[in-house]
């Protein structure tokens, strides 16, 4: 046994793997399927390159706290799964994580598109490799639209027009869309982007980009949706217990026929449906818009610790997980459709990707729109948008007041950076 | 309790109309009382009953069927949940929790008693300032000391071990328990301790042979609280422990809960049922002393 290990080590050394056997830690969050897939990936990649991998994983809740403490104490894992919006929190100037551009000889960076790499580059340093690119699109339950004798909407006007006939035919508890909670603020950004070609936050000036009038227009569009019965009103949804859509019996029964969510969450929403079939519908155009206003981001990135003693070994393993056949097969789609083109091709060739996932992901990747600032995902910015829209939905403030509040409060948060 | 006296009950046949009426009224009022108590009790226990019922449901039934009786009971949640998505079973996580709880409860009881004894019975320079510090710690939210503590334990080299989780307790780090014991000691008369002193006992002997037996109910409460809080503590282990093999139950329960992925609620519920079992068992075992302590404390006061 001992001899064979030694022999193996010798062989590995002779073959010329750059780094010596190192003990590496990798941390991530996720659910059961991601845990199993990533542990498997680490096992095969660790064995392939002769490193000992120590997985460290948790559920979602508390992971930000854990990572913050570890980064503050300099004890973070060598390879980390980092949420894309956290990058500016930990590495505003790009020095918080290792610059992957310097590891270009080990990691095949050509697998990622320039846009993907740009989204995780801070201060000219590549801080992370996107695991997948994800974006918000409309999903509709085709069965419900068929039952109502309606075509699946392709523009916002058609969506609005579908509400009345659907209710008439199937009952007042039917809605063509479910837009409640934080989805409202994300959806509004799509309307603003389509109307004006502006993202919510301008990274150059670090200010809210749209003017108050432009925000008011989008907020009023939301009010119109509620008024026309396109979506349940926020207070009503809250009164019903704020049930998550995928756990909502009305969703399973097809009474709620649409949603505006991340393309990567397809199975979460399609699995519970017992009546009908969920299909991706891309982005619905607003009259007169010249772009799709897509809200697209790297769902999460893999970063290497700036304090790691084995940066090169970590890079070898990371490349294996994302770009080498063994790693790709093990990791599969546990983090959505891989952003690495090599991985995407391998999984597609082996039939590991369901057609509808590719279709939805392509809708996101092909859609046009202004660049989404990472600060749009800043926890404080998100809560400002959500809270303000909630006040508006409850009739506590007018659309003008809401727009003013959003601009003032978001600018205040941005001033700190 | 009963309105009837032995003389009356022996002569059942000779009951007057008035007594019969009294008896009936007592029965009706008892029935009403028990019905109300049972209903409210059931209402309070409902979430717990639902938890146990739902742990035997399939994942899809949990959201479809609001009742607590599963239509097709299955042990799937328990079997799959016990296996977990890690290389370890849940037994490992229970063992880890025990490895944290056991020293923590033990040393909390010892250290908090000694410190409380010092504060309650002795005069020493700086006592007021030290006591004020203790109260200040009590008022300070735990969270604010996390990062400095983390840095301290990092420098000592205790990260990813159980030590940061229980060692502070071994030095009476839980101000609340010290405060609680001090308050309890203040209500205990000093006569017996003085008698022990006259008999030649030193401070330590007085503590062990006189104060601790008197304090027993309070110490048991301290142990119970510490047990429950440690069992439920999430943030502490989350921050200090990074290896999966050292995770306690509180972390393991949340291991599979992610935002982008629908998860198997029945496994989580099944493991939650198992996780509350030790706490319930310990409480029932300690209940006798717990209740005894409260009532005897009242008599002494």
XYZ file of C-alpha atoms in Angstrom:
718
model
C 0.000 0.000 0.000
C 2.626 2.408 1.117
C 4.851 1.508 -1.771
C 2.077 2.022 -4.291
C 1.346 5.464 -2.870
C 4.979 6.368 -3.133
C 5.059 5.028 -6.665
C 2.009 7.075 -7.531
C 3.585 10.179 -6.081
C 6.723 9.559 -8.087
C 4.744 9.111 -11.261
C 2.853 12.304 -10.592
C 6.075 14.153 -9.898
C 7.646 12.795 -13.091
C 4.641 13.673 -15.210
C 5.318 17.140 -13.982
C 2.296 18.456 -12.221
C 3.406 21.885 -11.234
C 2.353 21.917 -7.617
C 3.272 19.356 -5.007
C 0.592 17.517 -3.075
C -1.164 20.098 -1.011
C -4.076 20.078 1.350
C -6.662 22.455 -0.034
C -9.953 23.672 1.358
C -12.942 24.566 -0.730
C -16.055 26.211 0.641
C -19.503 26.617 -0.872
C -23.156 26.827 0.009
C -26.023 24.987 -1.572
C -28.576 22.217 -1.325
C -28.204 18.450 -1.268
C -27.624 17.932 -4.970
C -24.916 20.589 -5.118
C -23.214 19.157 -2.039
C -23.057 15.689 -3.542
C -21.935 16.911 -6.972
C -19.200 19.159 -5.610
C -17.852 16.569 -3.186
C -17.620 14.145 -6.078
C -15.936 16.786 -8.230
C -13.356 17.493 -5.538
C -12.709 13.799 -5.107
C -11.973 13.128 -8.769
C -10.009 16.343 -9.277
C -8.071 15.874 -6.060
C -7.092 12.359 -7.105
C -6.233 13.427 -10.633
C -3.834 16.120 -9.516
C -2.651 14.514 -6.307
C -4.048 17.040 -3.858
C -6.005 16.379 -0.704
C -9.265 18.286 -0.878
C -11.193 19.288 2.209
C -14.765 20.281 1.416
C -16.481 22.808 3.681
C -20.114 23.428 2.895
C -23.205 24.869 4.487
C -26.735 25.817 3.580
C -27.445 29.302 2.332
C -28.387 30.944 5.601
C -25.404 32.330 7.460
C -22.933 31.739 4.658
C -22.322 35.461 4.145
C -21.612 35.856 7.868
C -19.285 32.901 7.820
C -17.397 34.096 4.773
C -17.167 37.651 6.159
C -15.642 36.415 9.392
C -13.216 34.155 7.597
C -12.094 36.891 5.219
C -11.733 39.317 8.127
C -9.594 36.768 9.928
C -7.664 35.682 6.850
C -8.725 32.062 7.356
C -10.864 31.600 4.257
C -10.741 28.423 2.201
C -8.359 28.218 -0.761
C -11.209 27.949 -3.259
C -14.442 29.700 -2.487
C -17.831 29.905 -4.068
C -18.705 33.568 -3.757
C -22.003 35.189 -4.551
C -21.451 37.646 -7.374
C -22.957 40.673 -5.537
C -20.592 40.033 -2.616
C -17.508 40.742 -4.717
C -17.555 44.537 -4.205
C -18.170 44.020 -0.483
C -15.014 41.989 -0.011
C -12.846 43.247 -2.808
C -13.830 46.760 -3.862
C -10.426 47.370 -5.491
C -9.873 43.811 -6.628
C -7.242 42.876 -4.037
C -9.555 40.865 -1.775
C -9.125 37.731 -3.843
C -6.312 36.314 -5.961
C -6.100 37.818 -9.451
C -6.911 34.870 -11.698
C -5.349 36.616 -14.701
C -1.964 35.838 -13.156
C -2.914 32.142 -13.125
C -3.822 32.126 -16.819
C -1.237 29.443 -17.526
C -2.977 27.016 -15.212
C -6.589 27.975 -15.770
C -7.893 28.030 -19.312
C -9.516 31.444 -19.174
C -10.573 31.274 -22.820
C -13.548 29.141 -21.773
C -15.329 32.206 -20.493
C -16.703 34.990 -22.633
C -15.217 38.438 -22.178
C -18.539 39.726 -20.875
C -18.591 36.990 -18.246
C -15.043 37.782 -17.142
C -15.750 41.509 -17.146
C -18.613 41.022 -14.716
C -16.275 39.634 -12.065
C -13.314 41.892 -12.740
C -12.740 44.566 -10.119
C -9.984 47.146 -10.387
C -8.636 45.325 -13.445
C -8.185 42.092 -11.488
C -10.141 38.966 -12.300
C -11.563 38.064 -8.910
C -13.648 35.095 -9.826
C -14.791 32.762 -12.561
C -18.548 32.696 -13.097
C -20.069 29.301 -12.439
C -23.019 30.212 -14.580
C -24.739 33.212 -16.085
C -28.295 33.644 -15.093
C -30.991 36.177 -15.771
C -34.621 36.956 -15.140
C -37.153 35.895 -17.731
C -40.877 35.289 -17.855
C -42.122 31.751 -17.462
C -45.674 30.809 -18.341
C -47.828 27.812 -17.683
C -48.872 26.956 -21.203
C -51.667 24.690 -19.999
C -53.500 27.557 -18.325
C -53.217 29.830 -21.340
C -54.437 27.004 -23.579
C -57.391 26.365 -21.293
C -58.303 30.031 -21.492
C -57.999 29.937 -25.271
C -55.146 32.445 -25.201
C -51.744 32.485 -26.835
C -48.725 32.740 -24.539
C -47.903 36.483 -24.407
C -44.916 37.848 -26.281
C -45.256 41.510 -25.345
C -46.216 43.283 -22.162
C -49.390 44.580 -23.821
C -50.469 41.027 -24.652
C -49.813 39.955 -21.092
C -51.974 42.747 -19.739
C -54.690 41.975 -22.258
C -54.725 38.295 -21.254
C -55.813 38.966 -17.675
C -59.467 39.779 -18.299
C -60.307 36.872 -20.655
C -58.452 34.432 -18.398
C -60.477 35.472 -15.372
C -63.688 35.370 -17.381
C -63.060 31.900 -18.690
C -61.391 30.207 -15.721
C -62.407 32.204 -12.679
C -61.377 35.268 -10.706
C -58.672 33.412 -8.815
C -56.627 33.027 -11.999
C -53.733 35.357 -12.722
C -51.440 35.371 -15.758
C -48.477 36.513 -13.638
C -47.305 36.452 -10.049
C -45.279 39.526 -9.216
C -44.887 40.078 -5.505
C -42.090 40.999 -3.131
C -38.603 41.486 -4.409
C -39.608 40.355 -7.894
C -41.398 43.691 -8.241
C -38.215 45.703 -7.843
C -36.341 43.468 -10.288
C -39.174 43.645 -12.781
C -39.286 47.432 -12.498
C -35.631 47.595 -13.459
C -36.499 45.672 -16.610
C -39.202 48.224 -17.471
C -36.874 51.150 -16.774
C -34.154 49.566 -18.907
C -36.556 48.974 -21.771
C -37.969 52.498 -21.562
C -34.697 54.344 -21.195
C -31.794 52.012 -21.896
C -30.441 52.690 -18.411
C -29.539 50.240 -15.660
C -30.522 51.114 -12.127
C -27.045 52.190 -11.086
C -24.394 53.929 -13.115
C -21.012 52.482 -12.125
C -19.147 55.546 -13.415
C -20.917 58.182 -11.361
C -22.016 55.741 -8.630
C -25.501 57.198 -8.647
C -28.978 56.041 -9.547
C -29.077 56.342 -13.338
C -32.764 56.838 -14.195
C -34.441 60.114 -13.354
C -37.375 60.358 -10.978
C -39.845 60.611 -13.869
C -38.417 57.487 -15.470
C -38.798 55.567 -12.212
C -42.323 56.882 -11.749
C -43.257 55.557 -15.194
C -42.069 52.058 -14.241
C -43.749 52.163 -10.831
C -46.993 53.191 -12.470
C -46.690 50.312 -14.929
C -46.569 47.990 -11.918
C -49.624 49.698 -10.418
C -51.394 49.174 -13.733
C -50.621 45.413 -13.635
C -52.211 45.142 -10.205
C -55.182 47.234 -11.229
C -55.832 45.140 -14.340
C -55.648 41.938 -12.308
C -52.530 40.717 -14.116
C -50.856 39.883 -10.814
C -52.247 39.463 -7.312
C -51.802 42.641 -5.269
C -48.897 42.594 -2.814
C -51.119 43.078 0.279
C -53.374 40.206 -0.834
C -50.417 37.896 -1.326
C -49.112 38.890 2.098
C -52.527 38.262 3.626
C -52.481 34.783 2.120
C -49.317 34.105 4.100
C -46.647 35.149 1.613
C -46.296 31.570 0.508
C -43.347 31.018 -1.770
C -44.614 30.595 -5.292
C -43.161 27.119 -5.767
C -44.868 26.004 -2.559
C -48.156 27.694 -3.418
C -51.010 25.269 -4.211
C -52.454 27.792 -6.724
C -49.208 27.624 -8.648
C -49.224 23.838 -8.652
C -52.831 23.852 -9.875
C -52.071 26.280 -12.698
C -54.257 29.058 -11.324
C -51.236 31.313 -11.337
C -49.978 31.053 -14.858
C -46.742 32.990 -14.920
C -43.733 34.242 -13.039
C -40.669 36.378 -13.598
C -37.714 34.490 -12.119
C -34.150 33.346 -12.781
C -33.736 30.947 -15.663
C -31.586 28.698 -13.458
C -34.489 27.973 -11.119
C -36.539 26.143 -13.744
C -36.913 22.832 -11.877
C -37.788 24.526 -8.627
C -40.844 26.042 -10.295
C -41.685 23.344 -12.818
C -41.540 20.362 -10.436
C -44.568 21.258 -8.302
C -46.837 21.961 -11.287
C -49.508 19.294 -11.529
C -51.676 21.016 -14.105
C -50.038 22.322 -17.264
C -46.491 22.773 -18.469
C -44.010 25.544 -17.691
C -42.334 27.138 -20.690
C -39.765 29.930 -20.875
C -41.062 33.041 -22.591
C -38.016 35.294 -22.679
C -38.558 38.965 -21.962
C -41.779 40.730 -22.879
C -41.217 43.887 -24.871
C -42.603 47.221 -23.796
C -44.008 49.332 -26.627
C -41.300 51.325 -28.367
C -38.310 49.833 -26.559
C -35.089 49.162 -28.448
C -33.574 46.677 -26.002
C -34.772 43.733 -23.888
C -33.646 45.248 -20.600
C -32.309 41.901 -19.463
C -31.231 41.619 -15.830
C -28.329 39.240 -16.210
C -25.575 38.392 -13.801
C -23.050 35.780 -12.896
C -25.056 33.703 -10.465
C -21.981 32.903 -8.415
C -18.262 32.886 -9.000
C -15.358 30.727 -7.908
C -12.565 32.703 -6.319
C -9.182 31.772 -4.998
C -8.047 33.147 -1.672
C -5.480 35.933 -1.770
C -3.977 34.426 1.396
C -3.713 30.912 0.050
C -0.328 29.259 0.419
C -1.078 26.987 -2.494
C -2.504 29.338 -5.075
C -1.221 27.282 -7.975
C -2.539 24.008 -6.632
C -5.886 25.678 -6.011
C -5.907 26.968 -9.570
C -5.141 23.471 -10.889
C -8.074 22.011 -9.027
C -10.384 24.848 -10.010
C -9.485 24.382 -13.649
C -10.164 20.668 -13.288
C -13.601 21.332 -11.785
C -14.617 23.765 -14.495
C -12.668 22.821 -17.607
C -11.548 19.191 -17.442
C -13.825 16.278 -18.400
C -13.759 14.510 -15.005
C -14.622 17.635 -13.083
C -17.285 18.768 -15.519
C -18.998 15.382 -15.430
C -19.091 15.402 -11.651
C -20.183 19.004 -11.199
C -22.760 18.810 -14.019
C -25.481 21.444 -13.676
C -25.518 21.715 -9.870
C -24.864 25.444 -10.275
C -26.973 26.069 -13.341
C -25.766 25.813 -16.900
C -21.993 26.210 -16.757
C -20.621 29.503 -18.044
C -17.478 27.693 -19.142
C -17.929 26.916 -22.833
C -15.939 23.674 -22.555
C -18.192 22.435 -19.776
C -21.320 23.522 -21.569
C -20.319 21.662 -24.706
C -19.408 18.461 -22.876
C -22.676 18.400 -20.914
C -24.753 19.199 -23.986
C -23.010 16.457 -26.008
C -23.688 13.937 -23.267
C -27.334 14.913 -22.978
C -26.913 16.178 -19.429
C -28.722 19.397 -20.185
C -32.457 19.427 -20.593
C -33.479 21.259 -23.772
C -35.688 23.697 -21.908
C -32.761 24.773 -19.715
C -30.659 25.597 -22.738
C -33.559 27.363 -24.359
C -34.126 29.512 -21.284
C -30.435 30.175 -20.780
C -30.026 31.214 -24.396
C -32.903 33.634 -24.009
C -30.948 35.229 -21.188
C -27.601 35.185 -22.977
C -29.004 36.504 -26.258
C -31.110 39.255 -24.731
C -29.833 42.813 -24.884
C -29.858 45.430 -22.182
C -27.769 47.877 -20.195
C -25.027 46.462 -17.980
C -26.246 45.455 -14.546
C -24.157 46.945 -11.774
C -23.111 44.622 -8.956
C -24.382 47.304 -6.614
C -27.917 46.621 -7.807
C -27.523 43.400 -5.811
C -26.080 45.116 -2.754
C -28.103 43.912 0.249
C -28.959 47.468 1.334
C -29.952 48.583 -2.159
C -32.153 45.532 -2.522
C -33.915 46.151 0.740
C -34.445 49.838 -0.071
C -36.105 48.915 -3.356
C -38.199 46.197 -1.790
C -39.318 48.262 1.207
C -40.168 51.306 -0.893
C -42.164 49.251 -3.349
C -43.948 47.576 -0.475
C -44.988 50.956 0.932
C -46.184 51.925 -2.515
C -48.083 48.668 -2.968
C -49.845 49.251 0.329
C -50.830 52.761 -0.777
C -48.725 54.439 1.922
C -46.797 56.565 -0.563
C -47.401 57.771 -4.097
C -45.365 56.739 -7.128
C -43.578 60.121 -7.069
C -42.648 59.728 -3.401
C -41.479 56.166 -4.031
C -39.225 57.276 -6.893
C -37.809 60.115 -4.775
C -37.148 57.770 -1.840
C -35.422 55.216 -4.045
C -33.095 57.795 -5.596
C -32.229 59.457 -2.297
C -31.679 56.286 -0.246
C -29.825 54.310 -2.888
C -27.508 57.233 -3.583
C -26.805 57.402 0.131
C -25.695 53.752 0.158
C -23.570 54.245 -2.953
C -21.774 57.230 -1.430
C -19.866 54.819 0.827
C -18.062 53.241 -2.120
C -60.432 19.899 45.383
C -63.645 17.940 45.787
C -66.751 19.546 47.212
C -68.040 16.358 48.827
C -66.894 15.130 52.229
C -66.385 11.430 53.122
C -69.547 11.343 55.281
C -71.680 12.435 52.384
C -70.195 10.093 49.778
C -70.711 7.006 51.934
C -74.429 7.753 52.130
C -75.081 8.055 48.410
C -78.728 7.166 48.718
C -79.360 9.851 51.259
C -78.214 12.789 49.108
C -80.397 15.811 49.259
C -81.503 17.552 46.090
C -79.157 20.367 46.952
C -76.157 18.056 47.184
C -77.031 16.399 43.910
C -77.190 19.742 42.262
C -73.836 20.692 43.741
C -72.313 17.477 42.491
C -73.667 17.978 39.002
C -72.466 21.530 38.891
C -68.993 20.432 39.928
C -68.980 17.864 37.160
C -70.084 20.365 34.525
C -67.559 22.941 35.583
C -64.804 20.319 35.577
C -65.826 19.213 32.092
C -65.764 22.774 30.780
C -62.416 23.434 32.386
C -60.853 20.304 30.947
C -62.274 20.931 27.493
C -60.860 24.462 27.439
C -57.500 23.328 28.787
C -57.298 20.465 26.324
C -58.263 22.708 23.402
C -55.753 25.407 24.264
C -53.112 22.792 24.996
C -53.722 21.187 21.630
C -53.571 24.560 19.910
C -50.215 25.311 21.518
C -48.869 21.873 20.717
C -50.229 21.860 17.181
C -47.007 23.014 15.472
C -45.113 20.263 17.263
C -47.709 17.646 16.380
C -47.686 18.870 12.804
C -43.892 18.646 12.748
C -44.012 15.025 13.831
C -46.850 14.175 11.431
C -45.246 15.968 8.494
C -41.953 14.168 9.018
C -43.739 11.026 7.846
C -45.200 12.693 4.758
C -43.750 12.786 1.285
C -42.311 16.108 0.238
C -45.177 16.973 -2.108
C -47.804 16.127 0.475
C -46.376 18.614 2.955
C -47.653 21.529 0.904
C -50.744 19.886 -0.507
C -52.248 18.565 2.721
C -52.511 20.983 5.652
C -53.565 18.310 8.186
C -51.003 16.534 10.295
C -51.986 12.940 9.553
C -49.993 11.711 6.554
C -52.107 10.033 3.914
C -49.304 7.670 2.922
C -46.930 7.487 5.865
C -43.338 6.936 4.821
C -40.050 6.616 6.645
C -38.251 7.989 3.626
C -37.579 11.331 5.302
C -35.888 9.619 8.234
C -33.848 7.210 6.153
C -32.626 9.730 3.568
C -32.290 12.487 6.133
C -30.153 10.292 8.373
C -27.812 9.552 5.472
C -27.357 13.270 4.659
C -25.552 14.672 1.638
C -22.202 14.390 3.428
C -19.961 11.360 3.875
C -21.255 11.143 7.476
C -24.570 10.110 8.966
C -26.543 12.211 11.400
C -25.126 10.144 14.263
C -21.841 11.944 13.689
C -23.518 15.327 14.055
C -25.280 14.250 17.244
C -21.961 13.079 18.646
C -20.356 16.423 17.758
C -23.164 18.289 19.475
C -22.602 16.145 22.538
C -18.874 16.894 22.464
C -19.691 20.586 22.650
C -22.577 20.398 25.101
C -21.026 18.117 27.684
C -17.972 20.219 28.629
C -19.905 23.424 28.146
C -22.715 22.518 30.547
C -20.353 20.986 33.067
C -17.932 23.901 33.157
C -20.671 26.495 33.081
C -22.178 24.985 36.213
C -18.824 24.922 38.011
C -17.487 28.297 36.949
C -20.741 30.239 37.208
C -21.332 28.908 40.736
C -17.853 29.873 41.913
C -18.040 33.360 40.460
C -21.553 33.929 41.776
C -20.444 32.767 45.223
C -17.612 35.256 45.146
C -19.827 38.143 44.168
C -22.637 37.278 46.564
C -20.644 36.485 49.721
C -17.345 38.323 49.700
C -16.165 41.901 49.804
C -13.075 42.604 47.760
C -11.541 45.661 46.171
C -13.049 46.571 42.802
C -16.127 44.453 43.393
C -18.491 47.203 42.256
C -16.583 47.807 39.035
C -16.320 44.114 38.300
C -20.007 43.612 38.947
C -20.819 46.548 36.669
C -18.652 44.899 33.995
C -20.589 41.706 34.428
C -23.891 43.493 33.926
C -22.438 45.345 30.933
C -21.517 42.021 29.331
C -25.036 40.852 30.025
C -26.459 43.790 28.107
C -24.017 43.503 25.232
C -25.399 41.532 22.291
C -23.291 38.450 21.588
C -22.838 39.370 17.974
C -20.644 42.410 18.577
C -17.905 40.339 20.193
C -17.847 37.739 17.439
C -15.130 39.231 15.251
C -12.686 40.140 18.055
C -13.274 36.707 19.583
C -12.730 35.089 16.214
C -9.410 36.913 15.794
C -8.381 35.915 19.310
C -9.133 32.253 18.757
C -7.447 32.382 15.367
C -4.256 33.617 17.003
C -4.457 30.918 19.646
C -4.970 28.421 16.812
C -8.287 27.048 17.984
C -10.272 27.547 14.798
C -12.066 24.533 13.427
C -12.092 22.912 16.871
C -14.726 22.751 19.585
C -12.613 24.735 22.039
C -13.873 28.254 21.161
C -17.388 27.004 21.710
C -16.981 25.872 25.311
C -13.785 27.290 26.798
C -15.267 30.782 27.413
C -17.979 29.096 29.448
C -15.356 27.400 31.610
C -14.350 30.886 32.771
C -17.878 31.993 33.588
C -18.227 33.683 30.234
C -21.992 33.479 30.394
C -22.821 36.556 32.433
C -26.493 35.717 32.496
C -25.982 32.531 34.479
C -23.658 34.221 36.947
C -26.209 36.962 37.457
C -29.003 34.444 37.895
C -27.062 32.512 40.547
C -26.107 35.713 42.375
C -29.755 36.701 42.582
C -30.645 33.249 43.874
C -27.845 33.335 46.460
C -28.990 36.704 47.736
C -32.288 35.123 48.748
C -30.554 32.288 50.637
C -29.923 33.110 54.327
C -26.286 33.015 55.469
C -26.990 31.228 58.764
C -25.928 27.786 57.632
C -22.751 29.060 56.038
C -21.884 30.888 59.244
C -22.516 27.703 61.217
C -20.163 25.843 58.891
C -17.539 28.549 59.374
C -17.843 28.189 63.139
C -17.293 24.465 62.695
C -14.027 25.283 60.932
C -14.890 24.985 57.256
C -12.949 27.201 54.875
C -14.577 29.166 52.051
C -14.213 26.381 49.544
C -15.619 23.734 51.854
C -18.546 26.021 52.661
C -19.206 26.375 48.955
C -19.097 22.657 48.259
C -20.938 21.337 51.292
C -23.384 24.127 52.107
C -23.937 26.486 49.194
C -24.007 24.029 46.328
C -26.708 21.787 47.846
C -28.803 24.884 48.551
C -28.200 26.138 45.027
C -28.928 22.799 43.407
C -32.254 23.794 41.824
C -30.753 26.981 40.378
C -27.726 25.094 39.072
C -29.996 22.590 37.395
C -31.855 25.460 35.717
C -28.516 26.834 34.541
C -27.582 23.478 33.079
C -30.943 23.118 31.353
C -30.776 26.558 29.783
C -27.196 26.076 28.713
C -28.095 22.704 27.229
C -30.958 24.136 25.201
C -29.101 27.214 24.039
C -26.050 25.246 23.005
C -28.172 22.732 21.186
C -29.805 25.547 19.217
C -26.740 27.737 18.743
C -26.200 28.211 15.037
C -23.918 31.197 14.601
C -21.153 29.980 16.951
C -20.494 26.653 15.237
C -21.106 28.269 11.844
C -18.250 30.674 12.363
C -15.751 28.568 14.256
C -16.196 25.196 12.627
C -15.379 24.747 8.981
C -14.886 20.994 8.560
C -18.062 19.144 7.799
C -16.960 16.238 10.000
C -17.149 18.541 13.032
C -20.573 20.045 12.351
C -23.090 19.897 15.188
C -26.779 19.185 14.637
C -27.812 22.832 14.382
C -25.568 23.327 11.337
C -26.356 19.966 9.818
C -30.068 20.708 9.838
C -29.590 23.716 7.606
C -27.039 22.046 5.393
C -29.426 21.356 2.560
C -31.469 24.564 2.658
C -30.597 26.713 -0.316
C -32.489 29.539 -1.974
C -32.239 28.504 -5.586
C -33.002 24.851 -5.132
C -36.220 23.327 -3.862
C -35.310 21.040 -0.999
C -36.678 17.977 0.691
C -38.615 19.394 3.598
C -39.548 15.968 4.903
C -35.898 15.078 5.522
C -35.307 18.314 7.358
C -38.466 17.875 9.417
C -37.582 14.274 10.217
C -34.139 15.276 11.446
C -35.649 18.179 13.410
C -37.840 15.697 15.238
C -34.751 13.701 16.163
C -32.931 16.888 17.135
C -35.550 17.964 19.664
C -35.736 14.519 21.230
C -32.614 14.818 23.442
C -33.721 18.245 24.644
C -37.131 16.875 25.576
C -35.596 13.840 27.281
C -33.219 15.960 29.324
C -36.018 18.282 30.321
C -38.253 15.456 31.522
C -35.424 13.859 33.459
C -34.545 17.148 35.120
C -38.143 18.240 35.567
C -38.464 16.804 39.068
C -35.540 18.863 40.369
C -36.598 21.825 38.336
C -40.093 21.983 39.843
C -38.794 21.018 43.295
C -36.347 23.880 43.128
C -38.985 26.409 42.268
C -41.371 25.320 45.048
C -38.747 24.887 47.799
C -37.248 28.233 46.834
C -40.651 29.746 47.449
C -40.951 28.249 50.941
C -37.514 29.512 51.966
C -38.108 33.037 50.712
